[in-house]
Amino acid sequence: MQLFTIFGNPVSHSKSPLMHNISFKALGYSACYTRYQLEDGTQLKKKFLELNFKGANITVPHKEHAFNACDELDEFAHKVGAVNTIVNRGGKLYGYNTDAPGFLRAISEFKDIKTVLFLGAGGTAQSTSIILRDAGYKVDILNRSEKRLERFKKEGFSTYTFDTFSISNQYDLVVNMTSAGLEDNSYPCPVLFLEKMIPKAKACVDVIYGKETPFLKMVKEYNLPSKDGSDMLLYQGIIAFEHFTEGKFNFEEIKEKMQQAFIL
Ligand code: NDP
């Protein structure tokens, strides 16, 4: 039986063990998926090999450590510098980033989206902004503070803080990429910005899942097409599962099984 895990700190809240174990069982694949609370990210490779894992997901705060632990990186993971999926092939660790393709797939289900505004400039915004731009979307970044905008500027994105943003800007898709609303009731940017932008948008997404944030609540008041972060979570999991099982199952086949984890 193959063994998989998720490394993170904290990791007790993660839905990944449920998502993967349900799918392994339903697809008749002999494997078990555990969770591993890892304090020191520099120990990731050592623990991975000691415990003989076939594969792992990596969550906050170890995605950069995971990047450094790999012997081989796929092109996109190399480009964004963050790995959330590792597969062991003959003792060599292969690294992938499935968060960003998961997000791209989730937003591709909205029609006629060309321009996108990200509220937030953290690690998730970084990898997803690059994949969206590669896929032909125009992405602008609005963040509460200046510091995290530097790397986006270097990548050539248009970036704004609350002081420099013009509320007459229009976007087809507005995305909450911050943690605002996760453990409090705050909005990701001044409410006035949202009141101007949301009615003109074609759709809105919140990457937070498992609760309705003030941002998503406001979007629903305007009756706009919207999603929370569940599809992103599901889709990154499906893409990781494809790597774990070396392409034995296709996306739709896995989706049918893995989505059961969201109704339990
Ligand atoms: P980071 O810690 O790297 O970045 C956090 C960002 O949120 C920063 O831009 C920060 O702004 C901003 N922020 C935090 N609090 C507030 C606030 N009260 N008001 C305005 N801005 C705020 O986080 P990540 O990029 O790793 O994660 C971002 C979100 O994405 C989280 O909510 C996480 O749960 C979610 N996520 C969802 C996934 C899914 O599968 N659905 C996968 C991965 C992440 P500043 O720079 O000013 O501090």
Short mmCIF file of C-alpha atoms and ligand atoms in Angstrom, two decimals:
data_model
loop_
_atom_site.label_atom_id
_atom_site.label_comp_id
_atom_site.label_asym_id
_atom_site.label_seq_id
_atom_site.Cartn_x
_atom_site.Cartn_y
_atom_site.Cartn_z
CA MET A 1 0.00 0.00 0.00
CA GLN A 2 1.30 3.48 -0.91
CA LEU A 3 1.47 6.15 1.78
CA PHE A 4 0.71 9.86 1.25
CA THR A 5 0.56 12.83 3.61
CA ILE A 6 0.04 16.55 3.97
CA PHE A 7 2.83 18.53 5.63
CA GLY A 8 1.85 21.81 7.28
CA ASN A 9 1.72 23.75 10.51
CA PRO A 10 -1.08 23.77 11.56
CA VAL A 11 -2.48 20.83 9.64
CA SER A 12 -5.31 19.47 11.80
CA HIS A 13 -7.95 21.51 9.89
CA SER A 14 -6.94 20.17 6.45
CA LYS A 15 -9.60 18.51 4.28
CA SER A 16 -6.96 16.83 2.10
CA PRO A 17 -6.82 13.47 3.97
CA LEU A 18 -10.60 13.08 3.59
CA MET A 19 -10.55 14.14 -0.08
CA HIS A 20 -7.78 11.72 -1.04
CA ASN A 21 -8.81 8.76 1.13
CA ILE A 22 -12.39 8.87 -0.20
CA SER A 23 -11.03 8.90 -3.75
CA PHE A 24 -8.47 6.11 -3.18
CA LYS A 25 -11.19 3.91 -1.73
CA ALA A 26 -13.82 4.66 -4.36
CA LEU A 27 -11.36 4.12 -7.22
CA GLY A 28 -9.94 0.91 -5.73
CA TYR A 29 -6.40 2.32 -5.43
CA SER A 30 -4.39 0.79 -2.59
CA ALA A 31 -3.17 3.84 -0.65
CA CYS A 32 -3.59 5.73 2.59
CA TYR A 33 -3.28 9.52 3.17
CA THR A 34 -2.26 10.89 6.59
CA ARG A 35 -1.40 14.32 8.02
CA TYR A 36 1.97 15.44 9.41
CA GLN A 37 2.42 18.52 11.56
CA LEU A 38 5.90 19.74 10.62
CA GLU A 39 7.46 22.46 12.77
CA ASP A 40 10.74 22.85 10.91
CA GLY A 41 10.32 23.03 7.13
CA THR A 42 14.01 22.30 6.52
CA GLN A 43 13.31 18.74 7.77
CA LEU A 44 10.69 18.08 5.08
CA LYS A 45 12.82 15.96 2.73
CA LYS A 46 14.35 13.94 5.60
CA LYS A 47 10.92 13.11 7.09
CA PHE A 48 9.45 12.37 3.67
CA LEU A 49 12.16 9.79 2.86
CA GLU A 50 12.37 8.33 6.40
CA LEU A 51 8.64 7.59 6.42
CA ASN A 52 8.74 6.26 2.86
CA PHE A 53 5.94 8.45 1.46
CA LYS A 54 4.99 7.97 -2.19
CA GLY A 55 3.68 11.53 -2.29
CA ALA A 56 2.69 14.58 -0.27
CA ASN A 57 0.84 17.83 -0.33
CA ILE A 58 2.38 20.82 1.38
CA THR A 59 0.48 23.66 2.98
CA VAL A 60 1.30 26.87 4.88
CA PRO A 61 4.06 27.69 5.82
CA HIS A 62 6.20 25.13 3.97
CA LYS A 63 5.60 25.64 0.22
CA GLU A 64 8.98 27.30 -0.28
CA HIS A 65 10.74 24.60 1.76
CA ALA A 66 9.00 22.02 -0.42
CA PHE A 67 10.35 23.82 -3.48
CA ASN A 68 13.89 23.48 -2.09
CA ALA A 69 13.38 19.81 -1.14
CA CYS A 70 12.70 18.65 -4.72
CA ASP A 71 15.21 17.03 -7.07
CA GLU A 72 13.12 17.86 -10.14
CA LEU A 73 10.55 20.64 -10.66
CA ASP A 74 7.91 21.00 -13.28
CA GLU A 75 8.17 24.17 -15.36
CA PHE A 76 5.39 26.11 -13.64
CA ALA A 77 6.50 25.25 -10.07
CA HIS A 78 9.98 26.40 -11.03
CA LYS A 79 8.59 29.68 -12.39
CA VAL A 80 6.57 30.55 -9.25
CA GLY A 81 8.97 29.16 -6.62
CA ALA A 82 6.28 27.29 -4.65
CA VAL A 83 5.51 23.57 -4.49
CA ASN A 84 2.36 22.09 -2.95
CA THR A 85 2.64 18.54 -4.37
CA ILE A 86 5.58 16.12 -4.29
CA VAL A 87 5.80 12.67 -5.86
CA ASN A 88 8.58 10.17 -5.06
CA ARG A 89 9.78 8.30 -8.15
CA GLY A 90 12.60 5.88 -7.38
CA GLY A 91 13.91 7.99 -4.49
CA LYS A 92 13.85 11.25 -6.49
CA LEU A 93 11.37 13.95 -5.40
CA TYR A 94 9.37 15.62 -8.19
CA GLY A 95 7.63 18.91 -7.33
CA TYR A 96 4.46 20.49 -8.73
CA ASN A 97 2.22 23.44 -7.99
CA THR A 98 -1.44 22.46 -8.31
CA ASP A 99 -2.96 25.46 -6.44
CA ALA A 100 -2.70 27.76 -9.43
CA PRO A 101 -4.03 25.35 -12.09
CA GLY A 102 -6.83 24.51 -9.64
CA PHE A 103 -7.75 28.18 -9.38
CA LEU A 104 -7.51 28.67 -13.16
CA ARG A 105 -9.85 25.78 -13.74
CA ALA A 106 -12.30 27.10 -11.10
CA ILE A 107 -12.57 30.53 -12.70
CA SER A 108 -12.66 29.14 -16.25
CA GLU A 109 -16.23 28.08 -15.48
CA PHE A 110 -17.29 31.78 -15.63
CA LYS A 111 -17.97 33.12 -19.12
CA ASP A 112 -16.54 36.23 -20.86
CA ILE A 113 -13.89 37.07 -18.27
CA LYS A 114 -10.95 39.10 -19.61
CA THR A 115 -9.95 41.49 -16.82
CA VAL A 116 -9.37 40.42 -13.23
CA LEU A 117 -8.68 42.31 -10.00
CA PHE A 118 -6.95 40.49 -7.16
CA LEU A 119 -7.58 41.91 -3.71
CA GLY A 120 -4.42 40.73 -1.93
CA ALA A 121 -0.79 40.09 -2.80
CA GLY A 122 0.25 37.03 -0.75
CA GLY A 123 1.68 33.68 -1.85
CA THR A 124 -1.57 32.44 -3.38
CA ALA A 125 -1.98 35.64 -5.39
CA GLN A 126 1.56 35.25 -6.70
CA SER A 127 1.22 31.84 -8.34
CA THR A 128 -2.36 32.36 -9.50
CA SER A 129 -1.65 35.78 -11.07
CA ILE A 130 1.08 34.23 -13.22
CA ILE A 131 -1.00 31.31 -14.45
CA LEU A 132 -3.93 33.62 -15.26
CA ARG A 133 -1.69 35.95 -17.22
CA ASP A 134 -0.16 33.00 -19.10
CA ALA A 135 -3.73 31.94 -19.93
CA GLY A 136 -4.48 35.38 -21.45
CA TYR A 137 -6.26 37.23 -18.62
CA LYS A 138 -5.28 40.80 -17.68
CA VAL A 139 -4.67 40.80 -13.93
CA ASP A 140 -4.29 43.88 -11.67
CA ILE A 141 -3.34 43.69 -7.99
CA LEU A 142 -4.76 45.81 -5.14
CA ASN A 143 -3.20 45.34 -1.70
CA ARG A 144 -3.60 46.94 1.72
CA SER A 145 0.12 47.62 2.05
CA GLU A 146 2.94 48.41 -0.36
CA LYS A 147 5.60 45.86 0.60
CA ARG A 148 4.16 42.71 -0.98
CA LEU A 149 3.44 44.57 -4.24
CA GLU A 150 7.14 44.83 -5.11
CA ARG A 151 7.47 41.37 -6.67
CA PHE A 152 4.26 41.90 -8.70
CA LYS A 153 5.65 45.19 -10.02
CA LYS A 154 8.84 43.40 -11.05
CA GLU A 155 6.70 40.84 -12.90
CA GLY A 156 5.05 43.72 -14.80
CA PHE A 157 1.57 43.68 -13.19
CA SER A 158 -0.33 46.95 -12.55
CA THR A 159 -0.41 47.29 -8.77
CA TYR A 160 -2.29 49.57 -6.40
CA THR A 161 -2.61 50.31 -2.71
CA PHE A 162 -5.83 51.74 -1.28
CA ASP A 163 -4.34 55.25 -1.74
CA THR A 164 -3.48 54.90 -5.42
CA PHE A 165 -6.49 52.87 -6.65
CA SER A 166 -9.15 54.55 -8.78
CA ILE A 167 -12.69 53.39 -8.09
CA SER A 168 -13.64 54.06 -11.70
CA ASN A 169 -11.55 50.99 -12.71
CA GLN A 170 -13.76 48.16 -14.01
CA TYR A 171 -13.08 44.43 -13.84
CA ASP A 172 -14.93 41.38 -15.14
CA LEU A 173 -13.84 39.31 -12.15
CA VAL A 174 -13.03 40.50 -8.61
CA VAL A 175 -11.25 38.00 -6.34
CA ASN A 176 -10.68 38.11 -2.60
CA MET A 177 -7.17 36.65 -2.35
CA THR A 178 -6.62 37.90 1.22
CA SER A 179 -7.33 36.22 4.54
CA ALA A 180 -9.73 39.08 5.43
CA GLY A 181 -12.94 37.50 6.67
CA LEU A 182 -11.31 34.17 7.52
CA GLU A 183 -11.08 34.65 11.26
CA ASP A 184 -12.74 38.05 11.57
CA ASN A 185 -15.49 39.99 9.83
CA SER A 186 -13.32 42.39 7.87
CA TYR A 187 -13.49 43.28 4.17
CA PRO A 188 -10.39 42.93 1.97
CA CYS A 189 -10.52 46.63 0.95
CA PRO A 190 -12.62 49.74 1.71
CA VAL A 191 -16.35 48.97 1.32
CA LEU A 192 -16.75 51.93 -1.03
CA PHE A 193 -14.43 50.23 -3.57
CA LEU A 194 -16.54 47.08 -3.44
CA GLU A 195 -19.80 49.01 -3.79
CA LYS A 196 -18.49 50.58 -6.99
CA MET A 197 -16.79 47.50 -8.50
CA ILE A 198 -19.02 44.55 -7.66
CA PRO A 199 -22.15 45.74 -9.54
CA LYS A 200 -20.04 46.20 -12.71
CA ALA A 201 -18.33 42.80 -12.44
CA LYS A 202 -19.50 39.66 -14.26
CA ALA A 203 -18.49 37.36 -11.39
CA CYS A 204 -16.67 37.34 -8.04
CA VAL A 205 -14.63 34.72 -6.19
CA ASP A 206 -13.47 34.36 -2.60
CA VAL A 207 -10.59 31.92 -2.13
CA ILE A 208 -11.64 31.36 1.49
CA TYR A 209 -13.83 28.29 1.92
CA GLY A 210 -15.93 26.84 4.70
CA LYS A 211 -17.53 30.14 5.71
CA GLU A 212 -19.37 32.99 4.07
CA THR A 213 -17.09 36.02 4.40
CA PRO A 214 -18.45 39.62 4.45
CA PHE A 215 -17.05 39.96 0.88
CA LEU A 216 -19.01 36.96 -0.42
CA LYS A 217 -22.12 38.03 1.46
CA MET A 218 -21.96 41.39 -0.28
CA VAL A 219 -21.47 39.75 -3.70
CA LYS A 220 -24.56 37.61 -3.14
CA GLU A 221 -26.63 40.73 -2.39
CA TYR A 222 -25.93 41.83 -5.99
CA ASN A 223 -27.01 38.42 -7.34
CA LEU A 224 -23.74 37.95 -9.21
CA PRO A 225 -22.30 34.57 -10.22
CA SER A 226 -19.87 33.69 -7.41
CA LYS A 227 -17.80 30.95 -5.83
CA ASP A 228 -16.01 30.46 -2.55
CA GLY A 229 -12.66 28.63 -2.42
CA SER A 230 -14.13 25.10 -2.43
CA ASP A 231 -13.71 24.53 -6.18
CA MET A 232 -10.12 25.74 -6.04
CA LEU A 233 -9.46 23.33 -3.16
CA LEU A 234 -11.20 20.46 -4.95
CA TYR A 235 -9.47 21.08 -8.28
CA GLN A 236 -5.96 21.42 -6.81
CA GLY A 237 -6.66 18.11 -5.02
CA ILE A 238 -7.76 16.39 -8.23
CA ILE A 239 -4.66 17.57 -10.10
CA ALA A 240 -2.45 16.38 -7.19
CA PHE A 241 -4.28 13.02 -7.27
CA GLU A 242 -3.51 12.70 -10.98
CA HIS A 243 0.20 13.11 -10.15
CA PHE A 244 0.02 10.74 -7.15
CA THR A 245 -1.55 7.97 -9.25
CA GLU A 246 0.66 8.67 -12.30
CA GLY A 247 -2.23 9.50 -14.63
CA LYS A 248 -4.13 6.26 -14.02
CA PHE A 249 -7.44 8.15 -13.60
CA ASN A 250 -8.80 11.17 -15.48
CA PHE A 251 -9.97 14.49 -14.01
CA GLU A 252 -13.72 13.85 -14.27
CA GLU A 253 -13.41 10.34 -12.84
CA ILE A 254 -11.54 11.67 -9.79
CA LYS A 255 -13.88 14.68 -9.43
CA GLU A 256 -16.93 12.45 -9.16
CA LYS A 257 -15.36 10.69 -6.16
CA MET A 258 -13.41 13.52 -4.50
CA GLN A 259 -16.32 15.95 -4.39
CA GLN A 260 -18.04 13.60 -1.94
CA ALA A 261 -15.64 14.97 0.69
CA PHE A 262 -17.45 18.31 0.48
CA ILE A 263 -20.87 16.96 1.33
CA LEU A 264 -19.81 14.93 4.35
P1 NDP B 1 -0.52 35.36 2.74
O1 NDP B 1 -0.35 35.38 4.23
O2 NDP B 1 0.64 35.04 1.87
O3 NDP B 1 -1.09 36.84 2.29
C1 NDP B 1 -2.17 37.41 2.95
C2 NDP B 1 -2.72 38.60 2.12
O4 NDP B 1 -3.94 39.03 2.74
C3 NDP B 1 -1.82 39.79 2.07
O5 NDP B 1 -1.96 40.42 0.81
C4 NDP B 1 -2.38 40.69 3.19
O6 NDP B 1 -2.14 42.08 3.00
C5 NDP B 1 -3.85 40.42 3.03
N1 NDP B 1 -4.67 40.66 4.22
C6 NDP B 1 -4.71 39.92 5.35
N2 NDP B 1 -5.63 40.41 6.21
C7 NDP B 1 -6.18 41.49 5.59
C8 NDP B 1 -7.19 42.42 5.97
N3 NDP B 1 -7.82 42.34 7.15
N4 NDP B 1 -7.52 43.40 5.08
C9 NDP B 1 -6.90 43.50 3.89
N5 NDP B 1 -5.93 42.64 3.48
C10 NDP B 1 -5.57 41.65 4.33
O7 NDP B 1 -1.76 34.41 2.47
P2 NDP B 1 -1.98 33.36 1.29
O8 NDP B 1 -1.77 34.01 -0.02
O9 NDP B 1 -1.25 32.11 1.61
O10 NDP B 1 -3.55 33.03 1.47
C11 NDP B 1 -4.54 33.97 1.12
C12 NDP B 1 -5.91 33.35 1.28
O11 NDP B 1 -6.06 32.28 0.36
C13 NDP B 1 -6.16 32.76 2.68
O12 NDP B 1 -7.44 33.19 3.09
C14 NDP B 1 -6.15 31.26 2.45
O13 NDP B 1 -7.01 30.61 3.33
C15 NDP B 1 -6.68 31.18 1.01
N6 NDP B 1 -6.28 29.96 0.28
C16 NDP B 1 -7.25 29.17 -0.28
C17 NDP B 1 -6.93 28.04 -0.98
C18 NDP B 1 -8.02 27.18 -1.57
O14 NDP B 1 -7.72 26.06 -2.02
N7 NDP B 1 -9.25 27.63 -1.61
C19 NDP B 1 -5.53 27.61 -1.18
C20 NDP B 1 -4.56 28.52 -0.58
C21 NDP B 1 -4.94 29.65 0.13
P3 NDP B 1 -0.79 42.80 3.57
O15 NDP B 1 0.27 42.54 2.55
O16 NDP B 1 -1.17 44.22 3.65
O17 NDP B 1 -0.49 42.17 4.89
#
